[in-house]
Each structure stands twice: as structure tokens, then as C-alpha cells.
Amino acid sequence: MSERSGDAEALGGGRSPGPVLAVEGLTMHYSTRAGVVRAVDGVSFSVGKGQALGLVGESGCGKSSLALTLLKLLPENAQILSGRILLDGMDIVPLPEERMREYRWSRIAMVFQAAMNSLNPVYRVGEQIIEALEVHVESAREESLRRVRELYDLVNLDPSLIMRYPHEYSGGMKQRAVIAMALACEPDVVIADEPTTALDVIVQDHILREMKNVRAELGMSMIYVSHDMAVIAEVSDMVGVMYAGRLVELGSTVDVFRDPIHPYTRALTSAFPSVTGEKHELTVLPGEPPNMIDPPSGCRFHPRCPYATDPCRSETPPIVRRGGHWAACWNPTGEGA
Amino acid sequence: MQTDGSRPLLRVDGLSKRFPVSPVWYRRSNSFVHAVDGVSFEVARGESFGLVGESGCGKTTTGKLLVRLMDPTCGRIVFDDGDEGPVDVSTLKGKPLKRFRRKAQMIFQDPYESMNPRRTVFDTIVEPLKVQRMGSHLDRLDRVLRMLGLVGLTPARTFLFRYPHELSGGQRQRVAIARAMVIEPSFVVADEPISMLDVSVRAGVMRLMEDLAARLEIGYLYITHDLAAARHTCSRIAVMYLGKIVEIGETETVLQSPKHPYTQALLSAVPVPDPTVTRPPVRIRGGVSPSLDPPARCRFYDRCPIADDFCRDNEHPPLQDKSSGQMASCYRV
Ligand SMILES: Nc1ncnc2c1ncn2[C@@H]1O[C@H](COP(=O)(O)OP(=O)(O)OP(=O)(O)O)[C@@H](O)[C@H]1O
Ligand SMILES: Nc1ncnc2c1ncn2[C@@H]1O[C@H](COP(=O)(O)OP(=O)(O)O)[C@@H](O)[C@H]1O
Ligand code: SF4
Ligand code: SF4
Ligand SMILES: [Mg+2]
Ligand SMILES: [Mg+2]
């Protein structure tokens, strides 16, 4: 594990003295009546200042669970079993909830999946943002309002909307307001879970561009979670591919897209139809993501992998490095396999 | 489109649907949402015809009108699958309407809502056969099993008595497809059949629908906001904006050389799965166009980057042939 994180740090921390966020061997389980769900299993990566990391993978592979673990916003039945989450070098895993509250939103914030539904319908949107602000910074109401106006400006929302109710916003406008709320305290890291999945392409384009600008302006680091490879290609500098709770490939976005090592990464890229360019035959990835209560032995992808050989079924795959990325695989693609 | 002179499966002519809006929410009374506003197009037998456009532009409403799940405000829908003479769907009643329902089906947008949680896979798929009183009990079981095989839910017997919560999203969507196909319809409206699905199952469901179309000669109205999916599935597409079709033509032509400024904006907003490419900014003005009692001029006027005074002072432009069969409604192209 330490080997992987060392590598990720080398990849991610090039621009600044140390990564803003470093995750080492993080493991989180949910206990359920049916058994233990291994939702996050030995995940390591790091994100440098101003960097954007994209997390991709199929539904149920643990992307949202990982995001919630990073904020320690977990349900009762969840438990962080091992690993460290270093915010500017300080491990937040052992922090009690009271201390955690100082960090959440002010240092690390999140835009939730289907966030537009997370606004409270009975309060004006601006009031909800002011409330989020005032938990952390004590300020006069005038001051808070001024800040909200700045935030609306930042995400390109008409300030006349500040004192309106959520139902008066369109889906795209609500999504922007939620992003404004996450940015309110200028956190070091923002995690956005499928921030635009429910929106149409033109609104998605606006929001992704705004988030990119904000990142550049404030030097913020971001983690984008998405199942859309094209979105990830556009917004992130680094990409991590998740499968059944584990990171199976990680590295610079350009390298991962140009030369995927892991067969799963390759399948994800070619299962996507494109609007421009060659009209290629879509590859169909057979089967479904594994049951996370009793995951397959060896490489968890082996029941669906066209390259699987005997060691894949029984032994944990080794780390293969190539250019600016690595993957965990016995038979990496693109090596005469 | 109809090279052999045979009649199209479906000819839609000036179709409109207005929803009155309650004066409680909007101060003016007698206001209308023009959900579908005078659309015309044809679908050939065995053809996949795509309908694309942003959320709320009227795609689902159009689909519901075509299978008569909703009555149009005005316009004609002539359906002719060659079995009996052409019929006007918009005025069907009684027996003929029931016969039409046997030939036209709809797959709904949300696989999580399209199955009743208390009904098994078998109950769900067999229902259209029961409603249409088709086949004996054994016959029906046989057909359901065959459909399960076709949609790739195998071994079929192990799926028969499962409930929706025991299925994944992709599996539910396959059940919805099996249900629509079990009575061997000649026309199917597929509303965003893959948008809720994961990449891994998307390609599979897309292929499945193509196979079934070829095997059963089904004509599709394929509704989506995903242009890439439309490109893979549809021979022709129509682009909708605020209840109007603003562009229509062969899919490849429309996507490679879009004529209408809205189609151009839509295409340029699609993310590119190549990190070395930087997309130029999308050319569209912000804000929303009024959908409530829209003014008579071009529906795209408020957001159009090339609108001029002529556009402001004239009616919504008619659909015109802009290059060998590619139609667009715009004064300035
Ligand atoms: N509160 C919970 N209790 C038990 N299991 C859970 C809980 N939340 C999630 N899981 C399980 O953890 C796994 C990962 O879920 P998660 O929501 O992180 O996936 P995801 O990649 O975000 O999927 P999606 O794209 O559908 O949101 C799944 O197997 C899921 O069923
Ligand atoms: N039953 C209804 N009553 C009132 N308005 C409706 C109804 N159904 C749809 N609409 C409105 O009609 C327009 C088109 O809706 P719809 O066809 O569902 O769009 P799409 O499927 O393209 O998202 C929207 O403005 C929507 O709010
Ligand atoms: S380790 Fe084996 S099964 Fe896993 S991805 Fe590589 S080749 Fe496939
Ligand atoms: S008619 Fe005018 S306003 Fe309408 S799309 Fe064409 S240029 Fe734009
Ligand atoms: Mg999720
Ligand atoms: Mg719809």
C-alpha cells in the first residue's frame, strides 16, 4: 500500500511542497444483515494544490462511499477499518466528530450526488448559504450577504435569485447554488459527486467550465466523481479508476486515456459511443459489478475479464507502471497481450 | 425516405399539445405550456428515428401522444403498418384503439419506476398479453420465457419470479424492454432507455434494441438527450427546442454539419473523451426561453447567438430544406 501511495504522491505532488489531500490504505466497510460490504478497500492516492482528480467506475463500485469517507460523513453502520486521510499532512481519521466539524466545509467540502434535491424547499436559497457560512465565520449579516453575492457571481447566478425559494430555480440553477454553497468557506478540497449527471449537455458545459474557473481562481483542489469518461477527460488532471471498492488504475488523465493499462479501464473507454470521430463498434462489457459482500478472489475483475489467466483467479495482481500511471493487473493491455 | 413508394409506418402532421397552467401558480389565467407545438415527421417501418433536445423541450409528451397515452390538442398521427388500412391515431376509440395498443408500445424513462414493486418479472411481462387476451396460459409462459432469453436475462426460469428489488437497474430496463416487445409491436417509443444505466450495460441494451428492431421489423421513436447514443441507434433524427422541431435529417449529416444554431450549440457542448482536446466555448446565450405562452417569433430567439431584428419581428421560421433533405427552421442559414 505504501508503495502505491508513494507513487501517487510523486505523480500528484509535483507542483507544490506537499499534497493538500493524501489518502493511504483507506478501508471502509458497511455492516448489513447480509454481511459486510467492502465498499472502500485499501485505497491510496493524493491530490496536489489546485489539482483535479477524477474518479470513475460503474455504479456501486464505491465512488460515493469513498467520497463520504473522506468527509467522515458516514452512516451508523459504516466503519473506517484502517488507513489515513491526511489534510495538509494531518490525519483526520482519529479526530472526534466535534473536531471534524471544524474541518468539514471549511477545509474539505462536498457537492452531493443529486445535490439539487438537497436544498431545503421551505427556506430561501440565500439563507441556506448564509447559514452554512455562519457556522464557521462569525460575521454581520450584511457581510454574509455580500459574500453570497460574490459566490453567485462566481457560479454565474443572477443575484436577484438569492432571496428566492428552491422551486423557483431550474435544475441547473439549483446545482449552481449548491456548488456556491460548497465554495462558501473557500475550502482547500471540494469533492463533487456526479455534479452534472442529471443535467443536459449545455447546462453541464456551463457548470463544468465555471468549476474549472473557480478552481483556477481560488487555487482549490477538486475530486470529481462521475461514471462519464468524457466528463472526466475534460475536467481532471489525474484519474483514478475504481472497481469493486479498489483503485485499479491511477495516473495522469492524458496517459490513462491514451494508453490504458487495466482491461477494465480499456472496457470503460470503448463502451462509450462518441458523437464526433470514427463511429466505432461498441464493446459490451459482459456481466455486472461483483457482489461486494463476497467479492471474487484474486483480481476482482477476473470473472468479467477477457484476459484472465490462472493467477488472476487466486492471487492479488501486481502493480504495473507505465509512463505517468499504474494499474493492478497480471496481464496488462498493450504489451502484446 | 420512402424509396420504394410504400407508405411510412407513422406520419405525424402538425401535432400539438398544450397544458393549461393553473392560475394559482401563475397570476395570469388561461395560460398554456406549449409542450408540443405543431411538429411533423415520418417514421418508416423498421426505422429508428431519434428525438433529441434539452430537458423539458417536449420529447416525452410527443412520445406519449404517438402511442395515445395522451390526447393531442390538434394535429394528425397516421399509423399504417400494412395490416389494415391507415388509421388516424388521434381520433381512435373503442375496438380500433385497442387494436392499435397491441401494435404500439412505450418504454419509460425511469427503470426504477416502470416496474410495480409488488409484481414479479413474469407478471410484468405477461400483462400486455393478458390485456390483449393473447394466447393460452401455457402460450403466454412460453412467450415470456422466449422474451427473457432475447433480452439476455438467462437462464430465463431463474428470473421469472423475481421482484424489482432483486434486479439491478440494467436488468429492470431489460424487463421493461421485454414487456414492450412481448406482443410483437410494430412501433415502440423508447424514452431515454439508457440514460439511467451504467456504461457497462448501456452498450448491451443499445445492441439488444437494434437486434430486436431488425428481427421484428420494429419502428422506433428513440428519445434521448444523449447525441452519441442517438448517433449509434438512429438513421434519422429530429432536434427539438421548446416544443418545435428545429432541425431534422439523416443522423450523420445533422451531427457532422448541423445547420440550426441550437443544434450547433448542442453538439459543441458534448464532452469529448480525449483529454488532449480543448473544446471551444459553446455559442448560446444564457437564460431560458419563455415556455408559457411564448411569443410568435422564433422560439430560440432569446438564446440565439446570431439573432437579428428580422428574427425579432417575424413569426417562428418554417422548416426548410437547407441541403438535400436536411431541414432546419432558421432565417439565417
Ligand atoms: N448505507 C449503506 N449500507 C450498506 N451498504 C451500502 C450503503 N451505502 C452504499 N452501500 C453499498 O456500497 C457499495 C458502494 O456504493 P456507492 O453508493 O458508493 O456506489 P457508487 O459508485 O457511488 O454508485 P452510484 O454511481 O450508483 O452512485 C454498493 O454495493 C452499495 O450497495
Ligand atoms: N401533465 C402535465 N401538465 C402540465 N405540464 C406538463 C405535463 N407534462 C409535461 N408538461 C410540461 O411540458 C413540457 C414538456 O415536457 P416533457 O415532454 O416531459 O419534456 P422532456 O421529456 O423533453 O423532458 C415541460 O414544460 C413540462 O413541464
Ligand atoms: S489481473 Fe487478470 S483478470 Fe484482472 S484485469 Fe488483469 S488480466 Fe484481467
Ligand atoms: S431564426 Fe433567427 S433567432 Fe431563430 S435560430 Fe435562426 S437566427 Fe436564431
Ligand atoms: Mg454514487
Ligand atoms: Mg422526458
mmCIF file of N, CA, C and O in Angstrom, chain A residues 23-107:
data_model
loop_
_atom_site.group_PDB
_atom_site.id
_atom_site.type_symbol
_atom_site.label_atom_id
_atom_site.label_comp_id
_atom_site.label_asym_id
_atom_site.label_seq_id
_atom_site.Cartn_x
_atom_site.Cartn_y
_atom_site.Cartn_z
ATOM 1 N N VAL A 23 -4.382 10.190 0.764
ATOM 2 C CA VAL A 23 -5.148 9.089 1.320
ATOM 3 C C VAL A 23 -4.261 7.860 1.263
ATOM 4 O O VAL A 23 -3.656 7.579 0.229
ATOM 5 N N GLU A 24 -4.164 7.153 2.390
ATOM 6 C CA GLU A 24 -3.267 5.997 2.423
ATOM 7 C C GLU A 24 -3.979 4.762 2.943
ATOM 8 O O GLU A 24 -4.441 4.741 4.084
ATOM 9 N N GLY A 25 -4.076 3.762 2.112
ATOM 10 C CA GLY A 25 -4.631 2.464 2.518
ATOM 11 C C GLY A 25 -5.989 2.548 3.176
ATOM 12 O O GLY A 25 -6.273 1.823 4.129
ATOM 13 N N LEU A 26 -6.844 3.396 2.667
ATOM 14 C CA LEU A 26 -8.142 3.623 3.306
ATOM 15 C C LEU A 26 -9.094 2.454 3.060
ATOM 16 O O LEU A 26 -9.310 2.040 1.923
ATOM 17 N N THR A 27 -9.660 1.942 4.153
ATOM 18 C CA THR A 27 -10.601 0.826 4.060
ATOM 19 C C THR A 27 -11.830 1.147 4.894
ATOM 20 O O THR A 27 -11.716 1.508 6.064
ATOM 21 N N MET A 28 -13.014 1.060 4.256
ATOM 22 C CA MET A 28 -14.257 1.355 4.964
ATOM 23 C C MET A 28 -15.267 0.262 4.646
ATOM 24 O O MET A 28 -15.441 -0.112 3.487
ATOM 25 N N HIS A 29 -15.911 -0.271 5.682
ATOM 26 C CA HIS A 29 -16.916 -1.321 5.499
ATOM 27 C C HIS A 29 -18.266 -0.876 6.029
ATOM 28 O O HIS A 29 -18.343 -0.113 6.973
ATOM 29 N N TYR A 30 -19.331 -1.381 5.396
ATOM 30 C CA TYR A 30 -20.681 -1.232 5.942
ATOM 31 C C TYR A 30 -21.072 -2.593 6.501
ATOM 32 O O TYR A 30 -20.872 -3.608 5.830
ATOM 33 N N SER A 31 -21.645 -2.639 7.739
ATOM 34 C CA SER A 31 -22.184 -3.941 8.150
ATOM 35 C C SER A 31 -23.669 -3.976 7.849
ATOM 36 O O SER A 31 -24.407 -3.021 8.139
ATOM 37 N N THR A 32 -24.100 -5.047 7.229
ATOM 38 C CA THR A 32 -25.508 -5.225 6.899
ATOM 39 C C THR A 32 -25.917 -6.610 7.361
ATOM 40 O O THR A 32 -25.069 -7.425 7.718
ATOM 41 N N ARG A 33 -27.235 -6.876 7.348
ATOM 42 C CA ARG A 33 -27.708 -8.194 7.772
ATOM 43 C C ARG A 33 -27.144 -9.288 6.871
ATOM 44 O O ARG A 33 -26.870 -10.383 7.310
ATOM 45 N N ALA A 34 -26.977 -8.953 5.571
ATOM 46 C CA ALA A 34 -26.489 -9.957 4.621
ATOM 47 C C ALA A 34 -24.989 -10.205 4.762
ATOM 48 O O ALA A 34 -24.473 -11.181 4.237
ATOM 49 N N GLY A 35 -24.294 -9.312 5.462
ATOM 50 C CA GLY A 35 -22.853 -9.479 5.613
ATOM 51 C C GLY A 35 -22.138 -8.146 5.508
ATOM 52 O O GLY A 35 -22.776 -7.094 5.468
ATOM 53 N N VAL A 36 -20.819 -8.207 5.462
ATOM 54 C CA VAL A 36 -20.030 -6.984 5.413
ATOM 55 C C VAL A 36 -19.819 -6.532 3.966
ATOM 56 O O VAL A 36 -19.361 -7.302 3.133
ATOM 57 N N VAL A 37 -20.178 -5.272 3.674
ATOM 58 C CA VAL A 37 -19.987 -4.716 2.337
ATOM 59 C C VAL A 37 -18.643 -3.997 2.308
ATOM 60 O O VAL A 37 -18.444 -3.008 3.021
ATOM 61 N N ARG A 38 -17.717 -4.507 1.500
ATOM 62 C CA ARG A 38 -16.389 -3.906 1.435
ATOM 63 C C ARG A 38 -16.388 -2.780 0.410
ATOM 64 O O ARG A 38 -15.909 -2.941 -0.711
ATOM 65 N N ALA A 39 -16.936 -1.629 0.792
ATOM 66 C CA ALA A 39 -17.189 -0.557 -0.159
ATOM 67 C C ALA A 39 -15.914 0.199 -0.561
ATOM 68 O O ALA A 39 -15.790 0.656 -1.684
ATOM 69 N N VAL A 40 -14.975 0.364 0.397
ATOM 70 C CA VAL A 40 -13.697 1.012 0.087
ATOM 71 C C VAL A 40 -12.609 0.098 0.642
ATOM 72 O O VAL A 40 -12.632 -0.246 1.816
ATOM 73 N N ASP A 41 -11.687 -0.302 -0.213
ATOM 74 C CA ASP A 41 -10.763 -1.349 0.190
ATOM 75 C C ASP A 41 -9.311 -1.012 -0.172
ATOM 76 O O ASP A 41 -8.873 -1.206 -1.300
ATOM 77 N N GLY A 42 -8.585 -0.462 0.779
ATOM 78 C CA GLY A 42 -7.162 -0.186 0.571
ATOM 79 C C GLY A 42 -6.891 0.844 -0.507
ATOM 80 O O GLY A 42 -6.035 0.645 -1.356
ATOM 81 N N VAL A 43 -7.600 1.956 -0.458
ATOM 82 C CA VAL A 43 -7.448 2.982 -1.491
ATOM 83 C C VAL A 43 -6.390 4.009 -1.080
ATOM 84 O O VAL A 43 -6.400 4.503 0.043
ATOM 85 N N SER A 44 -5.471 4.297 -2.004
ATOM 86 C CA SER A 44 -4.437 5.306 -1.757
ATOM 87 C C SER A 44 -4.311 6.234 -2.963
ATOM 88 O O SER A 44 -4.298 5.764 -4.090
ATOM 89 N N PHE A 45 -4.238 7.520 -2.695
ATOM 90 C CA PHE A 45 -3.969 8.489 -3.762
ATOM 91 C C PHE A 45 -3.671 9.820 -3.099
ATOM 92 O O PHE A 45 -3.830 9.959 -1.879
ATOM 93 N N SER A 46 -3.237 10.783 -3.882
ATOM 94 C CA SER A 46 -3.091 12.104 -3.299
ATOM 95 C C SER A 46 -3.408 13.167 -4.333
ATOM 96 O O SER A 46 -3.350 12.919 -5.532
ATOM 97 N N VAL A 47 -3.782 14.335 -3.832
ATOM 98 C CA VAL A 47 -4.169 15.435 -4.710
ATOM 99 C C VAL A 47 -3.372 16.665 -4.322
ATOM 100 O O VAL A 47 -3.353 17.055 -3.159
ATOM 101 N N GLY A 48 -2.694 17.256 -5.292
ATOM 102 C CA GLY A 48 -1.907 18.450 -5.031
ATOM 103 C C GLY A 48 -2.751 19.711 -5.073
ATOM 104 O O GLY A 48 -3.907 19.688 -5.500
ATOM 105 N N LYS A 49 -2.150 20.820 -4.643
ATOM 106 C CA LYS A 49 -2.882 22.093 -4.634
ATOM 107 C C LYS A 49 -3.303 22.473 -6.050
ATOM 108 O O LYS A 49 -2.501 22.408 -6.983
ATOM 109 N N GLY A 50 -4.582 22.824 -6.205
ATOM 110 C CA GLY A 50 -5.085 23.248 -7.498
ATOM 111 C C GLY A 50 -5.321 22.119 -8.485
ATOM 112 O O GLY A 50 -5.736 22.363 -9.614
ATOM 113 N N GLN A 51 -5.070 20.889 -8.038
ATOM 114 C CA GLN A 51 -5.245 19.755 -8.948
ATOM 115 C C GLN A 51 -6.662 19.214 -8.932
ATOM 116 O O GLN A 51 -7.390 19.378 -7.952
ATOM 117 N N ALA A 52 -7.044 18.548 -10.021
ATOM 118 C CA ALA A 52 -8.345 17.885 -10.055
ATOM 119 C C ALA A 52 -8.145 16.408 -10.326
ATOM 120 O O ALA A 52 -7.488 16.021 -11.289
ATOM 121 N N LEU A 53 -8.714 15.593 -9.444
ATOM 122 C CA LEU A 53 -8.656 14.147 -9.619
ATOM 123 C C LEU A 53 -10.045 13.667 -10.023
ATOM 124 O O LEU A 53 -11.040 14.039 -9.410
ATOM 125 N N GLY A 54 -10.115 12.861 -11.075
ATOM 126 C CA GLY A 54 -11.397 12.278 -11.477
ATOM 127 C C GLY A 54 -11.483 10.854 -10.982
ATOM 128 O O GLY A 54 -10.502 10.116 -11.028
ATOM 129 N N LEU A 55 -12.649 10.489 -10.439
ATOM 130 C CA LEU A 55 -12.853 9.095 -10.014
ATOM 131 C C LEU A 55 -13.941 8.493 -10.884
ATOM 132 O O LEU A 55 -15.051 9.015 -10.930
ATOM 133 N N VAL A 56 -13.616 7.416 -11.607
ATOM 134 C CA VAL A 56 -14.620 6.781 -12.463
ATOM 135 C C VAL A 56 -14.834 5.333 -12.060
ATOM 136 O O VAL A 56 -14.001 4.726 -11.386
ATOM 137 N N GLY A 57 -15.930 4.781 -12.520
ATOM 138 C CA GLY A 57 -16.258 3.391 -12.234
ATOM 139 C C GLY A 57 -17.752 3.205 -12.354
ATOM 140 O O GLY A 57 -18.506 4.179 -12.334
ATOM 141 N N GLU A 58 -18.164 1.943 -12.461
ATOM 142 C CA GLU A 58 -19.585 1.669 -12.608
ATOM 143 C C GLU A 58 -20.336 1.963 -11.321
ATOM 144 O O GLU A 58 -19.752 2.079 -10.257
ATOM 145 N N SER A 59 -21.648 2.004 -11.449
ATOM 146 C CA SER A 59 -22.500 2.205 -10.304
ATOM 147 C C SER A 59 -22.247 1.105 -9.262
ATOM 148 O O SER A 59 -22.094 -0.057 -9.613
ATOM 149 N N GLY A 60 -22.171 1.508 -8.010
ATOM 150 C CA GLY A 60 -21.984 0.522 -6.948
ATOM 151 C C GLY A 60 -20.541 0.131 -6.687
ATOM 152 O O GLY A 60 -20.277 -0.718 -5.851
ATOM 153 N N CYS A 61 -19.590 0.767 -7.386
ATOM 154 C CA CYS A 61 -18.201 0.340 -7.203
ATOM 155 C C CYS A 61 -17.564 1.045 -6.007
ATOM 156 O O CYS A 61 -16.431 0.744 -5.649
ATOM 157 N N GLY A 62 -18.261 1.997 -5.392
ATOM 158 C CA GLY A 62 -17.765 2.600 -4.168
ATOM 159 C C GLY A 62 -17.324 4.047 -4.271
ATOM 160 O O GLY A 62 -16.712 4.582 -3.341
ATOM 161 N N LYS A 63 -17.635 4.706 -5.367
ATOM 162 C CA LYS A 63 -17.202 6.090 -5.552
ATOM 163 C C LYS A 63 -17.789 7.005 -4.479
ATOM 164 O O LYS A 63 -17.058 7.724 -3.799
ATOM 165 N N SER A 64 -19.115 6.966 -4.323
ATOM 166 C CA SER A 64 -19.748 7.840 -3.327
ATOM 167 C C SER A 64 -19.312 7.460 -1.922
ATOM 168 O O SER A 64 -19.128 8.335 -1.069
ATOM 169 N N SER A 65 -19.150 6.176 -1.675
ATOM 170 C CA SER A 65 -18.712 5.742 -0.349
ATOM 171 C C SER A 65 -17.341 6.312 -0.022
ATOM 172 O O SER A 65 -17.101 6.782 1.087
ATOM 173 N N LEU A 66 -16.449 6.304 -1.008
ATOM 174 C CA LEU A 66 -15.122 6.867 -0.805
ATOM 175 C C LEU A 66 -15.240 8.360 -0.501
ATOM 176 O O LEU A 66 -14.615 8.865 0.445
ATOM 177 N N ALA A 67 -16.071 9.056 -1.267
ATOM 178 C CA ALA A 67 -16.237 10.496 -1.057
ATOM 179 C C ALA A 67 -16.739 10.774 0.360
ATOM 180 O O ALA A 67 -16.212 11.646 1.054
ATOM 181 N N LEU A 68 -17.740 10.021 0.797
ATOM 182 C CA LEU A 68 -18.293 10.242 2.137
ATOM 183 C C LEU A 68 -17.276 9.909 3.222
ATOM 184 O O LEU A 68 -17.246 10.546 4.270
ATOM 185 N N THR A 69 -16.441 8.922 2.955
ATOM 186 C CA THR A 69 -15.409 8.570 3.926
ATOM 187 C C THR A 69 -14.428 9.723 4.097
ATOM 188 O O THR A 69 -13.995 10.028 5.203
ATOM 189 N N LEU A 70 -14.087 10.388 2.981
ATOM 190 C CA LEU A 70 -13.124 11.484 3.053
ATOM 191 C C LEU A 70 -13.635 12.620 3.928
ATOM 192 O O LEU A 70 -12.861 13.341 4.539
ATOM 193 N N LEU A 71 -14.965 12.787 3.974
ATOM 194 C CA LEU A 71 -15.543 13.821 4.823
ATOM 195 C C LEU A 71 -15.932 13.281 6.188
ATOM 196 O O LEU A 71 -16.433 14.022 7.023
ATOM 197 N N LYS A 72 -15.771 11.990 6.368
ATOM 198 C CA LYS A 72 -16.238 11.290 7.564
ATOM 199 C C LYS A 72 -17.720 11.601 7.818
ATOM 200 O O LYS A 72 -18.134 11.864 8.947
ATOM 201 N N LEU A 73 -18.484 11.541 6.742
ATOM 202 C CA LEU A 73 -19.930 11.734 6.847
ATOM 203 C C LEU A 73 -20.591 10.386 6.609
ATOM 204 O O LEU A 73 -21.310 10.201 5.642
ATOM 205 N N LEU A 74 -20.330 9.446 7.492
ATOM 206 C CA LEU A 74 -20.780 8.084 7.227
ATOM 207 C C LEU A 74 -21.998 7.709 8.066
ATOM 208 O O LEU A 74 -22.173 8.207 9.175
ATOM 209 N N PRO A 75 -22.826 6.794 7.531
ATOM 210 C CA PRO A 75 -23.968 6.315 8.326
ATOM 211 C C PRO A 75 -23.494 5.452 9.493
ATOM 212 O O PRO A 75 -22.341 5.038 9.551
ATOM 213 N N GLU A 76 -24.432 5.184 10.416
ATOM 214 C CA GLU A 76 -24.146 4.395 11.625
ATOM 215 C C GLU A 76 -23.447 3.070 11.369
ATOM 216 O O GLU A 76 -22.555 2.678 12.105
ATOM 217 N N ASN A 77 -23.900 2.399 10.289
ATOM 218 C CA ASN A 77 -23.398 1.038 10.058
ATOM 219 C C ASN A 77 -22.056 1.010 9.325
ATOM 220 O O ASN A 77 -21.603 -0.037 8.911
ATOM 221 N N ALA A 78 -21.445 2.181 9.167
ATOM 222 C CA ALA A 78 -20.173 2.222 8.446
ATOM 223 C C ALA A 78 -19.018 2.353 9.423
ATOM 224 O O ALA A 78 -19.163 2.929 10.500
ATOM 225 N N GLN A 79 -17.865 1.818 9.034
ATOM 226 C CA GLN A 79 -16.709 1.895 9.910
ATOM 227 C C GLN A 79 -15.436 2.019 9.086
ATOM 228 O O GLN A 79 -15.235 1.265 8.124
ATOM 229 N N ILE A 80 -14.592 2.981 9.460
ATOM 230 C CA ILE A 80 -13.289 3.079 8.807
ATOM 231 C C ILE A 80 -12.373 2.090 9.517
ATOM 232 O O ILE A 80 -12.100 2.239 10.711
ATOM 233 N N LEU A 81 -11.938 1.057 8.805
ATOM 234 C CA LEU A 81 -11.160 -0.006 9.442
ATOM 235 C C LEU A 81 -9.688 0.337 9.526
ATOM 236 O O LEU A 81 -9.014 0.015 10.492
ATOM 237 N N SER A 82 -9.182 0.962 8.460
ATOM 238 C CA SER A 82 -7.766 1.297 8.500
ATOM 239 C C SER A 82 -7.477 2.397 7.502
ATOM 240 O O SER A 82 -8.325 2.755 6.689
ATOM 241 N N GLY A 83 -6.266 2.919 7.574
ATOM 242 C CA GLY A 83 -5.841 3.931 6.622
ATOM 243 C C GLY A 83 -5.815 5.320 7.222
ATOM 244 O O GLY A 83 -6.268 5.550 8.345
ATOM 245 N N ARG A 84 -5.242 6.239 6.468
ATOM 246 C CA ARG A 84 -5.118 7.618 6.924
ATOM 247 C C ARG A 84 -5.668 8.563 5.862
ATOM 248 O O ARG A 84 -5.585 8.287 4.662
ATOM 249 N N ILE A 85 -6.239 9.658 6.318
ATOM 250 C CA ILE A 85 -6.684 10.724 5.420
ATOM 251 C C ILE A 85 -5.942 11.975 5.863
ATOM 252 O O ILE A 85 -6.249 12.549 6.905
ATOM 253 N N LEU A 86 -4.920 12.365 5.116
ATOM 254 C CA LEU A 86 -4.083 13.480 5.532
ATOM 255 C C LEU A 86 -4.503 14.755 4.834
ATOM 256 O O LEU A 86 -4.410 14.878 3.620
ATOM 257 N N LEU A 87 -5.008 15.707 5.653
ATOM 258 C CA LEU A 87 -5.343 17.023 5.134
ATOM 259 C C LEU A 87 -4.173 17.922 5.474
ATOM 260 O O LEU A 87 -3.920 18.176 6.650
ATOM 261 N N ASP A 88 -3.442 18.360 4.473
ATOM 262 C CA ASP A 88 -2.249 19.154 4.714
ATOM 263 C C ASP A 88 -1.335 18.477 5.722
ATOM 264 O O ASP A 88 -0.781 19.111 6.614
ATOM 265 N N GLY A 89 -1.213 17.171 5.623
ATOM 266 C CA GLY A 89 -0.306 16.437 6.490
ATOM 267 C C GLY A 89 -0.901 15.951 7.795
ATOM 268 O O GLY A 89 -0.282 15.174 8.504
ATOM 269 N N MET A 90 -2.137 16.412 8.131
ATOM 270 C CA MET A 90 -2.701 15.966 9.402
ATOM 271 C C MET A 90 -3.771 14.905 9.188
ATOM 272 O O MET A 90 -4.685 15.084 8.380
ATOM 273 N N ASP A 91 -3.639 13.804 9.928
ATOM 274 C CA ASP A 91 -4.569 12.690 9.767
ATOM 275 C C ASP A 91 -5.901 13.014 10.443
ATOM 276 O O ASP A 91 -5.954 13.238 11.655
ATOM 277 N N ILE A 92 -7.004 13.013 9.669
ATOM 278 C CA ILE A 92 -8.310 13.326 10.262
ATOM 279 C C ILE A 92 -9.083 12.082 10.684
ATOM 280 O O ILE A 92 -10.132 12.189 11.303
ATOM 281 N N VAL A 93 -8.560 10.896 10.389
ATOM 282 C CA VAL A 93 -9.299 9.675 10.745
ATOM 283 C C VAL A 93 -9.561 9.575 12.250
ATOM 284 O O VAL A 93 -10.684 9.295 12.664
ATOM 285 N N PRO A 94 -8.558 9.823 13.098
ATOM 286 C CA PRO A 94 -8.839 9.683 14.532
ATOM 287 C C PRO A 94 -9.613 10.847 15.151
ATOM 288 O O PRO A 94 -10.011 10.752 16.312
ATOM 289 N N LEU A 95 -9.834 11.923 14.404
ATOM 290 C CA LEU A 95 -10.487 13.092 15.001
ATOM 291 C C LEU A 95 -11.908 12.783 15.446
ATOM 292 O O LEU A 95 -12.669 12.177 14.718
ATOM 293 N N PRO A 96 -12.290 13.209 16.666
ATOM 294 C CA PRO A 96 -13.681 13.052 17.090
ATOM 295 C C PRO A 96 -14.579 14.008 16.292
ATOM 296 O O PRO A 96 -14.101 14.997 15.733
ATOM 297 N N GLU A 97 -15.870 13.697 16.264
ATOM 298 C CA GLU A 97 -16.816 14.460 15.443
ATOM 299 C C GLU A 97 -16.771 15.974 15.724
ATOM 300 O O GLU A 97 -16.811 16.778 14.807
ATOM 301 N N GLU A 98 -16.615 16.375 17.001
ATOM 302 C CA GLU A 98 -16.604 17.821 17.298
ATOM 303 C C GLU A 98 -15.457 18.521 16.575
ATOM 304 O O GLU A 98 -15.618 19.624 16.059
ATOM 305 N N ARG A 99 -14.292 17.849 16.553
ATOM 306 C CA ARG A 99 -13.145 18.447 15.872
ATOM 307 C C ARG A 99 -13.353 18.412 14.355
ATOM 308 O O ARG A 99 -12.963 19.322 13.628
ATOM 309 N N MET A 100 -13.962 17.325 13.911
ATOM 310 C CA MET A 100 -14.186 17.130 12.485
ATOM 311 C C MET A 100 -14.997 18.280 11.907
ATOM 312 O O MET A 100 -14.781 18.721 10.787
ATOM 313 N N ARG A 101 -15.946 18.785 12.715
ATOM 314 C CA ARG A 101 -16.819 19.866 12.239
ATOM 315 C C ARG A 101 -16.045 21.118 11.849
ATOM 316 O O ARG A 101 -16.494 21.879 11.018
ATOM 317 N N GLU A 102 -14.886 21.309 12.494
ATOM 318 C CA GLU A 102 -14.078 22.485 12.131
ATOM 319 C C GLU A 102 -13.502 22.345 10.730
ATOM 320 O O GLU A 102 -13.229 23.328 10.065
ATOM 321 N N TYR A 103 -13.285 21.096 10.342
ATOM 322 C CA TYR A 103 -12.644 20.869 9.052
ATOM 323 C C TYR A 103 -13.632 20.772 7.899
ATOM 324 O O TYR A 103 -13.391 21.235 6.808
ATOM 325 N N ARG A 104 -14.770 20.133 8.233
ATOM 326 C CA ARG A 104 -15.755 19.911 7.194
ATOM 327 C C ARG A 104 -16.292 21.244 6.713
ATOM 328 O O ARG A 104 -16.550 22.134 7.518
ATOM 329 N N TRP A 105 -16.463 21.397 5.434
ATOM 330 C CA TRP A 105 -16.933 22.608 4.752
ATOM 331 C C TRP A 105 -15.873 23.696 4.725
ATOM 332 O O TRP A 105 -15.687 24.339 3.710
ATOM 333 N N SER A 106 -15.121 23.907 5.839
ATOM 334 C CA SER A 106 -14.141 24.986 5.769
ATOM 335 C C SER A 106 -12.860 24.509 5.090
ATOM 336 O O SER A 106 -12.207 25.280 4.404
ATOM 337 N N ARG A 107 -12.473 23.240 5.268
ATOM 338 C CA ARG A 107 -11.261 22.726 4.640
ATOM 339 C C ARG A 107 -11.553 21.753 3.518
ATOM 340 O O ARG A 107 -10.838 21.681 2.524
#
